[in-house]
Amino acid sequence: LALRQDSFQSFSSGKMNNMITTDVDKTRVVLVYIDAAFVIPVKLVIVIMALHHFFGAALWAGGAFMLIWGNLNQPVFYCSAKRTRVAQKLTDERVRVVGEILQ
C-alpha cells in the first residue's frame, strides 16, 4: 500500500491514527471469532469422545433422552397451563356462587 504525498496532506495524523486503530481493532475481533469457529467443533469432538470412553452407550442413551424430553417439554407444559387456567376459572366461579349464597 503506497500513498501519494497529496493524499497524506488531506488527512490529519490524528484522523489517520484513529482509522488505523479502528481497522486493527475490528481485525482483532474477527480473528477471535474465526478462532472460535475452528476450535469449538474440535473441542466438542474431543469431549464427546472422552465422555463416550468414560460412559459408553449410556452417553448416547442420555443424549437421546435429553433430546426427546426437551422436545416434549413444551407441549406438556402447554397442556398443564391450559388445565390450570380452566381450574382457575372454575374456582373463581365456585367462589362467586358461594359468595352469593352467603349474602
PDB file of N, CA and C in Angstrom:
ATOM      1  N   LEU A   1       0.853  -1.173   0.000  1.00  0.00           N
ATOM      2  CA  LEU A   1       0.000   0.000   0.000  1.00  0.00           C
ATOM      3  C   LEU A   1       0.889   1.224   0.000  1.00  0.00           C
ATOM      4  N   ALA A   2       0.703   2.068  -0.959  1.00  0.00           N
ATOM      5  CA  ALA A   2       1.505   3.290  -1.053  1.00  0.00           C
ATOM      6  C   ALA A   2       0.559   4.470  -1.229  1.00  0.00           C
ATOM      7  N   LEU A   3       0.840   5.522  -0.527  1.00  0.00           N
ATOM      8  CA  LEU A   3       0.036   6.739  -0.614  1.00  0.00           C
ATOM      9  C   LEU A   3       0.872   7.861  -1.207  1.00  0.00           C
ATOM     10  N   ARG A   4       0.232   8.661  -2.026  1.00  0.00           N
ATOM     11  CA  ARG A   4       0.925   9.812  -2.579  1.00  0.00           C
ATOM     12  C   ARG A   4       0.987  10.906  -1.526  1.00  0.00           C
ATOM     13  N   GLN A   5       1.905  11.829  -1.710  1.00  0.00           N
ATOM     14  CA  GLN A   5       2.103  12.907  -0.741  1.00  0.00           C
ATOM     15  C   GLN A   5       0.851  13.774  -0.617  1.00  0.00           C
ATOM     16  N   ASP A   6       0.168  14.055  -1.727  1.00  0.00           N
ATOM     17  CA  ASP A   6      -1.029  14.896  -1.652  1.00  0.00           C
ATOM     18  C   ASP A   6      -2.180  14.187  -0.935  1.00  0.00           C
ATOM     19  N   SER A   7      -2.221  12.858  -0.964  1.00  0.00           N
ATOM     20  CA  SER A   7      -3.233  12.108  -0.220  1.00  0.00           C
ATOM     21  C   SER A   7      -2.979  12.204   1.269  1.00  0.00           C
ATOM     22  N   PHE A   8      -1.704  12.176   1.659  1.00  0.00           N
ATOM     23  CA  PHE A   8      -1.351  12.292   3.077  1.00  0.00           C
ATOM     24  C   PHE A   8      -1.811  13.620   3.658  1.00  0.00           C
ATOM     25  N   GLN A   9      -1.718  14.676   2.868  1.00  0.00           N
ATOM     26  CA  GLN A   9      -1.997  16.001   3.406  1.00  0.00           C
ATOM     27  C   GLN A   9      -3.490  16.267   3.547  1.00  0.00           C
ATOM     28  N   SER A  10      -4.346  15.443   2.947  1.00  0.00           N
ATOM     29  CA  SER A  10      -5.783  15.653   3.091  1.00  0.00           C
ATOM     30  C   SER A  10      -6.314  15.097   4.413  1.00  0.00           C
ATOM     31  N   PHE A  11      -5.512  14.265   5.110  1.00  0.00           N
ATOM     32  CA  PHE A  11      -5.887  13.713   6.410  1.00  0.00           C
ATOM     33  C   PHE A  11      -4.919  14.216   7.470  1.00  0.00           C
ATOM     34  N   SER A  12      -5.467  14.507   8.644  1.00  0.00           N
ATOM     35  CA  SER A  12      -4.581  14.835   9.757  1.00  0.00           C
ATOM     36  C   SER A  12      -4.010  13.540  10.333  1.00  0.00           C
ATOM     37  N   SER A  13      -2.926  13.647  11.051  1.00  0.00           N
ATOM     38  CA  SER A  13      -2.309  12.438  11.624  1.00  0.00           C
ATOM     39  C   SER A  13      -3.217  11.803  12.669  1.00  0.00           C
ATOM     40  N   GLY A  14      -3.989  12.588  13.387  1.00  0.00           N
ATOM     41  CA  GLY A  14      -4.917  12.051  14.384  1.00  0.00           C
ATOM     42  C   GLY A  14      -6.030  11.255  13.739  1.00  0.00           C
ATOM     43  N   LYS A  15      -6.568  11.778  12.623  1.00  0.00           N
ATOM     44  CA  LYS A  15      -7.630  11.061  11.919  1.00  0.00           C
ATOM     45  C   LYS A  15      -7.104   9.745  11.341  1.00  0.00           C
ATOM     46  N   MET A  16      -5.903   9.784  10.783  1.00  0.00           N
ATOM     47  CA  MET A  16      -5.313   8.573  10.222  1.00  0.00           C
ATOM     48  C   MET A  16      -5.043   7.551  11.322  1.00  0.00           C
ATOM     49  N   ASN A  17      -4.572   8.027  12.463  1.00  0.00           N
ATOM     50  CA  ASN A  17      -4.317   7.146  13.607  1.00  0.00           C
ATOM     51  C   ASN A  17      -5.615   6.491  14.075  1.00  0.00           C
ATOM     52  N   ASN A  18      -6.700   7.255  14.139  1.00  0.00           N
ATOM     53  CA  ASN A  18      -7.998   6.700  14.539  1.00  0.00           C
ATOM     54  C   ASN A  18      -8.485   5.653  13.546  1.00  0.00           C
ATOM     55  N   MET A  19      -8.322   5.907  12.254  1.00  0.00           N
ATOM     56  CA  MET A  19      -8.770   4.955  11.239  1.00  0.00           C
ATOM     57  C   MET A  19      -7.975   3.657  11.330  1.00  0.00           C
ATOM     58  N   ILE A  20      -6.661   3.764  11.494  1.00  0.00           N
ATOM     59  CA  ILE A  20      -5.820   2.565  11.594  1.00  0.00           C
ATOM     60  C   ILE A  20      -6.153   1.791  12.863  1.00  0.00           C
ATOM     61  N   THR A  21      -6.327   2.494  13.974  1.00  0.00           N
ATOM     62  CA  THR A  21      -6.664   1.838  15.243  1.00  0.00           C
ATOM     63  C   THR A  21      -8.000   1.112  15.132  1.00  0.00           C
ATOM     64  N   THR A  22      -8.986   1.733  14.491  1.00  0.00           N
ATOM     65  CA  THR A  22     -10.296   1.108  14.307  1.00  0.00           C
ATOM     66  C   THR A  22     -10.181  -0.146  13.447  1.00  0.00           C
ATOM     67  N   ASP A  23      -9.424  -0.062  12.356  1.00  0.00           N
ATOM     68  CA  ASP A  23      -9.250  -1.227  11.479  1.00  0.00           C
ATOM     69  C   ASP A  23      -8.559  -2.380  12.207  1.00  0.00           C
ATOM     70  N   VAL A  24      -7.529  -2.064  12.980  1.00  0.00           N
ATOM     71  CA  VAL A  24      -6.812  -3.101  13.714  1.00  0.00           C
ATOM     72  C   VAL A  24      -7.712  -3.727  14.764  1.00  0.00           C
ATOM     73  N   ASP A  25      -8.528  -2.929  15.425  1.00  0.00           N
ATOM     74  CA  ASP A  25      -9.434  -3.443  16.455  1.00  0.00           C
ATOM     75  C   ASP A  25     -10.494  -4.362  15.836  1.00  0.00           C
ATOM     76  N   LYS A  26     -11.042  -3.967  14.698  1.00  0.00           N
ATOM     77  CA  LYS A  26     -12.032  -4.824  14.025  1.00  0.00           C
ATOM     78  C   LYS A  26     -11.408  -6.123  13.559  1.00  0.00           C
ATOM     79  N   THR A  27     -10.183  -6.068  13.069  1.00  0.00           N
ATOM     80  CA  THR A  27      -9.483  -7.275  12.643  1.00  0.00           C
ATOM     81  C   THR A  27      -9.243  -8.204  13.824  1.00  0.00           C
ATOM     82  N   ARG A  28      -8.887  -7.645  14.964  1.00  0.00           N
ATOM     83  CA  ARG A  28      -8.658  -8.451  16.164  1.00  0.00           C
ATOM     84  C   ARG A  28      -9.932  -9.158  16.589  1.00  0.00           C
ATOM     85  N   VAL A  29     -11.056  -8.464  16.554  1.00  0.00           N
ATOM     86  CA  VAL A  29     -12.338  -9.070  16.933  1.00  0.00           C
ATOM     87  C   VAL A  29     -12.711 -10.194  15.969  1.00  0.00           C
ATOM     88  N   VAL A  30     -12.515  -9.981  14.676  1.00  0.00           N
ATOM     89  CA  VAL A  30     -12.831 -11.011  13.682  1.00  0.00           C
ATOM     90  C   VAL A  30     -11.958 -12.243  13.899  1.00  0.00           C
ATOM     91  N   LEU A  31     -10.695 -12.042  14.211  1.00  0.00           N
ATOM     92  CA  LEU A  31      -9.795 -13.177  14.432  1.00  0.00           C
ATOM     93  C   LEU A  31     -10.222 -14.007  15.640  1.00  0.00           C
ATOM     94  N   VAL A  32     -10.761 -13.366  16.656  1.00  0.00           N
ATOM     95  CA  VAL A  32     -11.253 -14.098  17.826  1.00  0.00           C
ATOM     96  C   VAL A  32     -12.404 -15.012  17.417  1.00  0.00           C
ATOM     97  N   TYR A  33     -13.338 -14.490  16.600  1.00  0.00           N
ATOM     98  CA  TYR A  33     -14.468 -15.307  16.177  1.00  0.00           C
ATOM     99  C   TYR A  33     -14.049 -16.408  15.209  1.00  0.00           C
ATOM    100  N   ILE A  34     -13.101 -16.126  14.335  1.00  0.00           N
ATOM    101  CA  ILE A  34     -12.613 -17.158  13.422  1.00  0.00           C
ATOM    102  C   ILE A  34     -11.951 -18.274  14.214  1.00  0.00           C
ATOM    103  N   ASP A  35     -11.179 -17.907  15.221  1.00  0.00           N
ATOM    104  CA  ASP A  35     -10.543 -18.912  16.075  1.00  0.00           C
ATOM    105  C   ASP A  35     -11.596 -19.782  16.758  1.00  0.00           C
ATOM    106  N   ALA A  36     -12.630 -19.159  17.292  1.00  0.00           N
ATOM    107  CA  ALA A  36     -13.686 -19.912  17.972  1.00  0.00           C
ATOM    108  C   ALA A  36     -14.420 -20.825  16.997  1.00  0.00           C
ATOM    109  N   ALA A  37     -14.598 -20.391  15.772  1.00  0.00           N
ATOM    110  CA  ALA A  37     -15.306 -21.205  14.785  1.00  0.00           C
ATOM    111  C   ALA A  37     -14.560 -22.498  14.476  1.00  0.00           C
ATOM    112  N   PHE A  38     -13.237 -22.490  14.591  1.00  0.00           N
ATOM    113  CA  PHE A  38     -12.463 -23.695  14.341  1.00  0.00           C
ATOM    114  C   PHE A  38     -12.209 -24.505  15.605  1.00  0.00           C
ATOM    115  N   VAL A  39     -12.065 -23.838  16.741  1.00  0.00           N
ATOM    116  CA  VAL A  39     -11.695 -24.530  17.975  1.00  0.00           C
ATOM    117  C   VAL A  39     -12.892 -25.220  18.621  1.00  0.00           C
ATOM    118  N   ILE A  40     -14.057 -24.596  18.629  1.00  0.00           N
ATOM    119  CA  ILE A  40     -15.222 -25.155  19.320  1.00  0.00           C
ATOM    120  C   ILE A  40     -15.634 -26.518  18.766  1.00  0.00           C
ATOM    121  N   PRO A  41     -15.730 -26.715  17.442  1.00  0.00           N
ATOM    122  CA  PRO A  41     -16.076 -28.066  16.963  1.00  0.00           C
ATOM    123  C   PRO A  41     -15.035 -29.114  17.348  1.00  0.00           C
ATOM    124  N   VAL A  42     -13.766 -28.746  17.323  1.00  0.00           N
ATOM    125  CA  VAL A  42     -12.718 -29.700  17.712  1.00  0.00           C
ATOM    126  C   VAL A  42     -12.864 -30.061  19.188  1.00  0.00           C
ATOM    127  N   LYS A  43     -13.124 -29.075  20.027  1.00  0.00           N
ATOM    128  CA  LYS A  43     -13.320 -29.340  21.455  1.00  0.00           C
ATOM    129  C   LYS A  43     -14.537 -30.230  21.689  1.00  0.00           C
ATOM    130  N   LEU A  44     -15.622 -29.983  20.949  1.00  0.00           N
ATOM    131  CA  LEU A  44     -16.823 -30.811  21.110  1.00  0.00           C
ATOM    132  C   LEU A  44     -16.546 -32.266  20.750  1.00  0.00           C
ATOM    133  N   VAL A  45     -15.821 -32.490  19.673  1.00  0.00           N
ATOM    134  CA  VAL A  45     -15.492 -33.860  19.275  1.00  0.00           C
ATOM    135  C   VAL A  45     -14.644 -34.533  20.342  1.00  0.00           C
ATOM    136  N   ILE A  46     -13.662 -33.815  20.865  1.00  0.00           N
ATOM    137  CA  ILE A  46     -12.795 -34.381  21.906  1.00  0.00           C
ATOM    138  C   ILE A  46     -13.595 -34.709  23.158  1.00  0.00           C
ATOM    139  N   VAL A  47     -14.484 -33.807  23.569  1.00  0.00           N
ATOM    140  CA  VAL A  47     -15.291 -34.031  24.777  1.00  0.00           C
ATOM    141  C   VAL A  47     -16.235 -35.210  24.589  1.00  0.00           C
ATOM    142  N   ILE A  48     -16.885 -35.278  23.431  1.00  0.00           N
ATOM    143  CA  ILE A  48     -17.811 -36.396  23.187  1.00  0.00           C
ATOM    144  C   ILE A  48     -17.063 -37.722  23.159  1.00  0.00           C
ATOM    145  N   MET A  49     -15.877 -37.735  22.556  1.00  0.00           N
ATOM    146  CA  MET A  49     -15.090 -38.973  22.533  1.00  0.00           C
ATOM    147  C   MET A  49     -14.678 -39.382  23.951  1.00  0.00           C
ATOM    148  N   ALA A  50     -14.270 -38.402  24.757  1.00  0.00           N
ATOM    149  CA  ALA A  50     -13.868 -38.706  26.131  1.00  0.00           C
ATOM    150  C   ALA A  50     -15.060 -39.204  26.953  1.00  0.00           C
ATOM    151  N   LEU A  51     -16.196 -38.562  26.794  1.00  0.00           N
ATOM    152  CA  LEU A  51     -17.390 -38.996  27.526  1.00  0.00           C
ATOM    153  C   LEU A  51     -17.838 -40.383  27.072  1.00  0.00           C
ATOM    154  N   HIS A  52     -17.732 -40.661  25.777  1.00  0.00           N
ATOM    155  CA  HIS A  52     -18.095 -41.990  25.285  1.00  0.00           C
ATOM    156  C   HIS A  52     -17.139 -43.047  25.850  1.00  0.00           C
ATOM    157  N   HIS A  53     -15.897 -42.697  25.949  1.00  0.00           N
ATOM    158  CA  HIS A  53     -14.925 -43.626  26.536  1.00  0.00           C
ATOM    159  C   HIS A  53     -15.254 -43.890  28.009  1.00  0.00           C
ATOM    160  N   PHE A  54     -15.685 -42.849  28.711  1.00  0.00           N
ATOM    161  CA  PHE A  54     -15.977 -42.973  30.142  1.00  0.00           C
ATOM    162  C   PHE A  54     -17.324 -43.634  30.401  1.00  0.00           C
ATOM    163  N   PHE A  55     -18.373 -43.205  29.682  1.00  0.00           N
ATOM    164  CA  PHE A  55     -19.735 -43.681  29.946  1.00  0.00           C
ATOM    165  C   PHE A  55     -20.200 -44.782  29.002  1.00  0.00           C
ATOM    166  N   GLY A  56     -19.618 -44.884  27.845  1.00  0.00           N
ATOM    167  CA  GLY A  56     -20.030 -45.901  26.883  1.00  0.00           C
ATOM    168  C   GLY A  56     -21.369 -45.555  26.242  1.00  0.00           C
ATOM    169  N   ALA A  57     -22.217 -46.564  26.081  1.00  0.00           N
ATOM    170  CA  ALA A  57     -23.507 -46.381  25.406  1.00  0.00           C
ATOM    171  C   ALA A  57     -24.460 -45.509  26.216  1.00  0.00           C
ATOM    172  N   ALA A  58     -24.222 -45.380  27.510  1.00  0.00           N
ATOM    173  CA  ALA A  58     -25.101 -44.546  28.338  1.00  0.00           C
ATOM    174  C   ALA A  58     -25.060 -43.087  27.886  1.00  0.00           C
ATOM    175  N   LEU A  59     -23.944 -42.663  27.315  1.00  0.00           N
ATOM    176  CA  LEU A  59     -23.844 -41.296  26.801  1.00  0.00           C
ATOM    177  C   LEU A  59     -24.898 -41.062  25.725  1.00  0.00           C
ATOM    178  N   TRP A  60     -25.025 -42.007  24.803  1.00  0.00           N
ATOM    179  CA  TRP A  60     -25.977 -41.855  23.708  1.00  0.00           C
ATOM    180  C   TRP A  60     -27.409 -42.012  24.202  1.00  0.00           C
ATOM    181  N   ALA A  61     -27.629 -42.879  25.174  1.00  0.00           N
ATOM    182  CA  ALA A  61     -28.974 -43.017  25.750  1.00  0.00           C
ATOM    183  C   ALA A  61     -29.370 -41.730  26.464  1.00  0.00           C
ATOM    184  N   GLY A  62     -28.439 -41.164  27.210  1.00  0.00           N
ATOM    185  CA  GLY A  62     -28.722 -39.901  27.900  1.00  0.00           C
ATOM    186  C   GLY A  62     -28.959 -38.766  26.921  1.00  0.00           C
ATOM    187  N   GLY A  63     -28.173 -38.718  25.845  1.00  0.00           N
ATOM    188  CA  GLY A  63     -28.373 -37.679  24.833  1.00  0.00           C
ATOM    189  C   GLY A  63     -29.724 -37.807  24.152  1.00  0.00           C
ATOM    190  N   ALA A  64     -30.107 -39.050  23.836  1.00  0.00           N
ATOM    191  CA  ALA A  64     -31.420 -39.276  23.222  1.00  0.00           C
ATOM    192  C   ALA A  64     -32.539 -38.882  24.179  1.00  0.00           C
ATOM    193  N   PHE A  65     -32.379 -39.239  25.464  1.00  0.00           N
ATOM    194  CA  PHE A  65     -33.383 -38.869  26.465  1.00  0.00           C
ATOM    195  C   PHE A  65     -33.520 -37.350  26.550  1.00  0.00           C
ATOM    196  N   MET A  66     -32.389 -36.643  26.557  1.00  0.00           N
ATOM    197  CA  MET A  66     -32.438 -35.180  26.643  1.00  0.00           C
ATOM    198  C   MET A  66     -33.125 -34.574  25.420  1.00  0.00           C
ATOM    199  N   LEU A  67     -32.839 -35.103  24.231  1.00  0.00           N
ATOM    200  CA  LEU A  67     -33.485 -34.593  23.025  1.00  0.00           C
ATOM    201  C   LEU A  67     -34.992 -34.848  23.044  1.00  0.00           C
ATOM    202  N   ILE A  68     -35.371 -36.058  23.428  1.00  0.00           N
ATOM    203  CA  ILE A  68     -36.802 -36.386  23.475  1.00  0.00           C
ATOM    204  C   ILE A  68     -37.515 -35.553  24.536  1.00  0.00           C
ATOM    205  N   TRP A  69     -36.962 -35.488  25.738  1.00  0.00           N
ATOM    206  CA  TRP A  69     -37.605 -34.734  26.813  1.00  0.00           C
ATOM    207  C   TRP A  69     -37.641 -33.245  26.502  1.00  0.00           C
ATOM    208  N   GLY A  70     -36.581 -32.737  25.881  1.00  0.00           N
ATOM    209  CA  GLY A  70     -36.566 -31.323  25.508  1.00  0.00           C
ATOM    210  C   GLY A  70     -37.650 -30.982  24.507  1.00  0.00           C
ATOM    211  N   ASN A  71     -37.931 -31.905  23.589  1.00  0.00           N
ATOM    212  CA  ASN A  71     -38.978 -31.648  22.600  1.00  0.00           C
ATOM    213  C   ASN A  71     -40.381 -31.895  23.158  1.00  0.00           C
ATOM    214  N   LEU A  72     -40.509 -32.749  24.148  1.00  0.00           N
ATOM    215  CA  LEU A  72     -41.826 -32.995  24.754  1.00  0.00           C
ATOM    216  C   LEU A  72     -42.174 -31.979  25.836  1.00  0.00           C
ATOM    217  N   ASN A  73     -41.198 -31.281  26.335  1.00  0.00           N
ATOM    218  CA  ASN A  73     -41.379 -30.368  27.449  1.00  0.00           C
ATOM    219  C   ASN A  73     -42.394 -29.266  27.127  1.00  0.00           C
ATOM    220  N   GLN A  74     -42.285 -28.643  25.983  1.00  0.00           N
ATOM    221  CA  GLN A  74     -43.176 -27.538  25.643  1.00  0.00           C
ATOM    222  C   GLN A  74     -44.637 -27.971  25.523  1.00  0.00           C
ATOM    223  N   PRO A  75     -44.960 -29.040  24.783  1.00  0.00           N
ATOM    224  CA  PRO A  75     -46.377 -29.432  24.717  1.00  0.00           C
ATOM    225  C   PRO A  75     -46.945 -29.853  26.066  1.00  0.00           C
ATOM    226  N   VAL A  76     -46.148 -30.525  26.886  1.00  0.00           N
ATOM    227  CA  VAL A  76     -46.629 -30.965  28.200  1.00  0.00           C
ATOM    228  C   VAL A  76     -46.968 -29.760  29.065  1.00  0.00           C
ATOM    229  N   PHE A  77     -46.082 -28.759  29.091  1.00  0.00           N
ATOM    230  CA  PHE A  77     -46.351 -27.585  29.921  1.00  0.00           C
ATOM    231  C   PHE A  77     -47.447 -26.709  29.327  1.00  0.00           C
ATOM    232  N   TYR A  78     -47.629 -26.744  28.011  1.00  0.00           N
ATOM    233  CA  TYR A  78     -48.740 -26.017  27.405  1.00  0.00           C
ATOM    234  C   TYR A  78     -50.066 -26.603  27.879  1.00  0.00           C
ATOM    235  N   CYS A  79     -50.169 -27.936  27.848  1.00  0.00           N
ATOM    236  CA  CYS A  79     -51.393 -28.604  28.331  1.00  0.00           C
ATOM    237  C   CYS A  79     -51.598 -28.354  29.818  1.00  0.00           C
ATOM    238  N   SER A  80     -50.524 -28.373  30.576  1.00  0.00           N
ATOM    239  CA  SER A  80     -50.618 -28.124  32.011  1.00  0.00           C
ATOM    240  C   SER A  80     -51.107 -26.704  32.288  1.00  0.00           C
ATOM    241  N   ALA A  81     -50.576 -25.731  31.570  1.00  0.00           N
ATOM    242  CA  ALA A  81     -51.014 -24.342  31.761  1.00  0.00           C
ATOM    243  C   ALA A  81     -52.467 -24.166  31.353  1.00  0.00           C
ATOM    244  N   LYS A  82     -52.874 -24.850  30.299  1.00  0.00           N
ATOM    245  CA  LYS A  82     -54.264 -24.779  29.852  1.00  0.00           C
ATOM    246  C   LYS A  82     -55.203 -25.343  30.920  1.00  0.00           C
ATOM    247  N   ARG A  83     -54.836 -26.487  31.497  1.00  0.00           N
ATOM    248  CA  ARG A  83     -55.658 -27.090  32.561  1.00  0.00           C
ATOM    249  C   ARG A  83     -55.685 -26.205  33.802  1.00  0.00           C
ATOM    250  N   THR A  84     -54.568 -25.539  34.095  1.00  0.00           N
ATOM    251  CA  THR A  84     -54.516 -24.638  35.252  1.00  0.00           C
ATOM    252  C   THR A  84     -55.455 -23.452  35.049  1.00  0.00           C
ATOM    253  N   ARG A  85     -55.493 -22.901  33.822  1.00  0.00           N
ATOM    254  CA  ARG A  85     -56.406 -21.777  33.543  1.00  0.00           C
ATOM    255  C   ARG A  85     -57.863 -22.209  33.701  1.00  0.00           C
ATOM    256  N   VAL A  86     -58.199 -23.403  33.210  1.00  0.00           N
ATOM    257  CA  VAL A  86     -59.571 -23.911  33.340  1.00  0.00           C
ATOM    258  C   VAL A  86     -59.916 -24.101  34.815  1.00  0.00           C
ATOM    259  N   ALA A  87     -58.998 -24.684  35.577  1.00  0.00           N
ATOM    260  CA  ALA A  87     -59.238 -24.898  37.011  1.00  0.00           C
ATOM    261  C   ALA A  87     -59.395 -23.565  37.728  1.00  0.00           C
ATOM    262  N   GLN A  88     -58.623 -22.562  37.342  1.00  0.00           N
ATOM    263  CA  GLN A  88     -58.730 -21.241  37.977  1.00  0.00           C
ATOM    264  C   GLN A  88     -60.092 -20.613  37.689  1.00  0.00           C
ATOM    265  N   LYS A  89     -60.572 -20.760  36.458  1.00  0.00           N
ATOM    266  CA  LYS A  89     -61.895 -20.215  36.120  1.00  0.00           C
ATOM    267  C   LYS A  89     -62.987 -20.919  36.914  1.00  0.00           C
ATOM    268  N   LEU A  90     -62.892 -22.252  37.055  1.00  0.00           N
ATOM    269  CA  LEU A  90     -63.889 -22.997  37.828  1.00  0.00           C
ATOM    270  C   LEU A  90     -63.848 -22.588  39.305  1.00  0.00           C
ATOM    271  N   THR A  91     -62.658 -22.392  39.823  1.00  0.00           N
ATOM    272  CA  THR A  91     -62.528 -21.965  41.223  1.00  0.00           C
ATOM    273  C   THR A  91     -63.127 -20.580  41.412  1.00  0.00           C
ATOM    274  N   ASP A  92     -62.859 -19.663  40.492  1.00  0.00           N
ATOM    275  CA  ASP A  92     -63.435 -18.318  40.589  1.00  0.00           C
ATOM    276  C   ASP A  92     -64.961 -18.375  40.552  1.00  0.00           C
ATOM    277  N   GLU A  93     -65.504 -19.227  39.678  1.00  0.00           N
ATOM    278  CA  GLU A  93     -66.961 -19.365  39.589  1.00  0.00           C
ATOM    279  C   GLU A  93     -67.528 -19.935  40.887  1.00  0.00           C
ATOM    280  N   ARG A  94     -66.841 -20.941  41.452  1.00  0.00           N
ATOM    281  CA  ARG A  94     -67.308 -21.547  42.700  1.00  0.00           C
ATOM    282  C   ARG A  94     -67.281 -20.524  43.834  1.00  0.00           C
ATOM    283  N   VAL A  95     -66.232 -19.731  43.916  1.00  0.00           N
ATOM    284  CA  VAL A  95     -66.125 -18.705  44.970  1.00  0.00           C
ATOM    285  C   VAL A  95     -67.225 -17.667  44.800  1.00  0.00           C
ATOM    286  N   ARG A  96     -67.530 -17.294  43.551  1.00  0.00           N
ATOM    287  CA  ARG A  96     -68.592 -16.310  43.304  1.00  0.00           C
ATOM    288  C   ARG A  96     -69.951 -16.865  43.751  1.00  0.00           C
ATOM    289  N   VAL A  97     -70.228 -18.129  43.415  1.00  0.00           N
ATOM    290  CA  VAL A  97     -71.517 -18.743  43.786  1.00  0.00           C
ATOM    291  C   VAL A  97     -71.624 -18.841  45.311  1.00  0.00           C
ATOM    292  N   VAL A  98     -70.569 -19.285  45.968  1.00  0.00           N
ATOM    293  CA  VAL A  98     -70.595 -19.393  47.426  1.00  0.00           C
ATOM    294  C   VAL A  98     -70.775 -18.017  48.055  1.00  0.00           C
ATOM    295  N   GLY A  99     -70.152 -17.006  47.468  1.00  0.00           N
ATOM    296  CA  GLY A  99     -70.314 -15.647  47.987  1.00  0.00           C
ATOM    297  C   GLY A  99     -71.755 -15.168  47.865  1.00  0.00           C
ATOM    298  N   GLU A 100     -72.401 -15.492  46.756  1.00  0.00           N
ATOM    299  CA  GLU A 100     -73.800 -15.102  46.571  1.00  0.00           C
ATOM    300  C   GLU A 100     -74.711 -15.841  47.556  1.00  0.00           C
ATOM    301  N   ILE A 101     -74.422 -17.119  47.817  1.00  0.00           N
ATOM    302  CA  ILE A 101     -75.253 -17.893  48.744  1.00  0.00           C
ATOM    303  C   ILE A 101     -75.142 -17.336  50.159  1.00  0.00           C
ATOM    304  N   LEU A 102     -73.948 -16.952  50.553  1.00  0.00           N
ATOM    305  CA  LEU A 102     -73.727 -16.470  51.908  1.00  0.00           C
ATOM    306  C   LEU A 102     -74.271 -15.066  52.145  1.00  0.00           C
ATOM    307  N   GLN A 103     -74.600 -14.350  51.094  1.00  0.00           N
ATOM    308  CA  GLN A 103     -75.114 -12.985  51.303  1.00  0.00           C
ATOM    309  C   GLN A 103     -76.522 -13.012  51.639  1.00  0.00           C
TER     310      GLN A 103
END
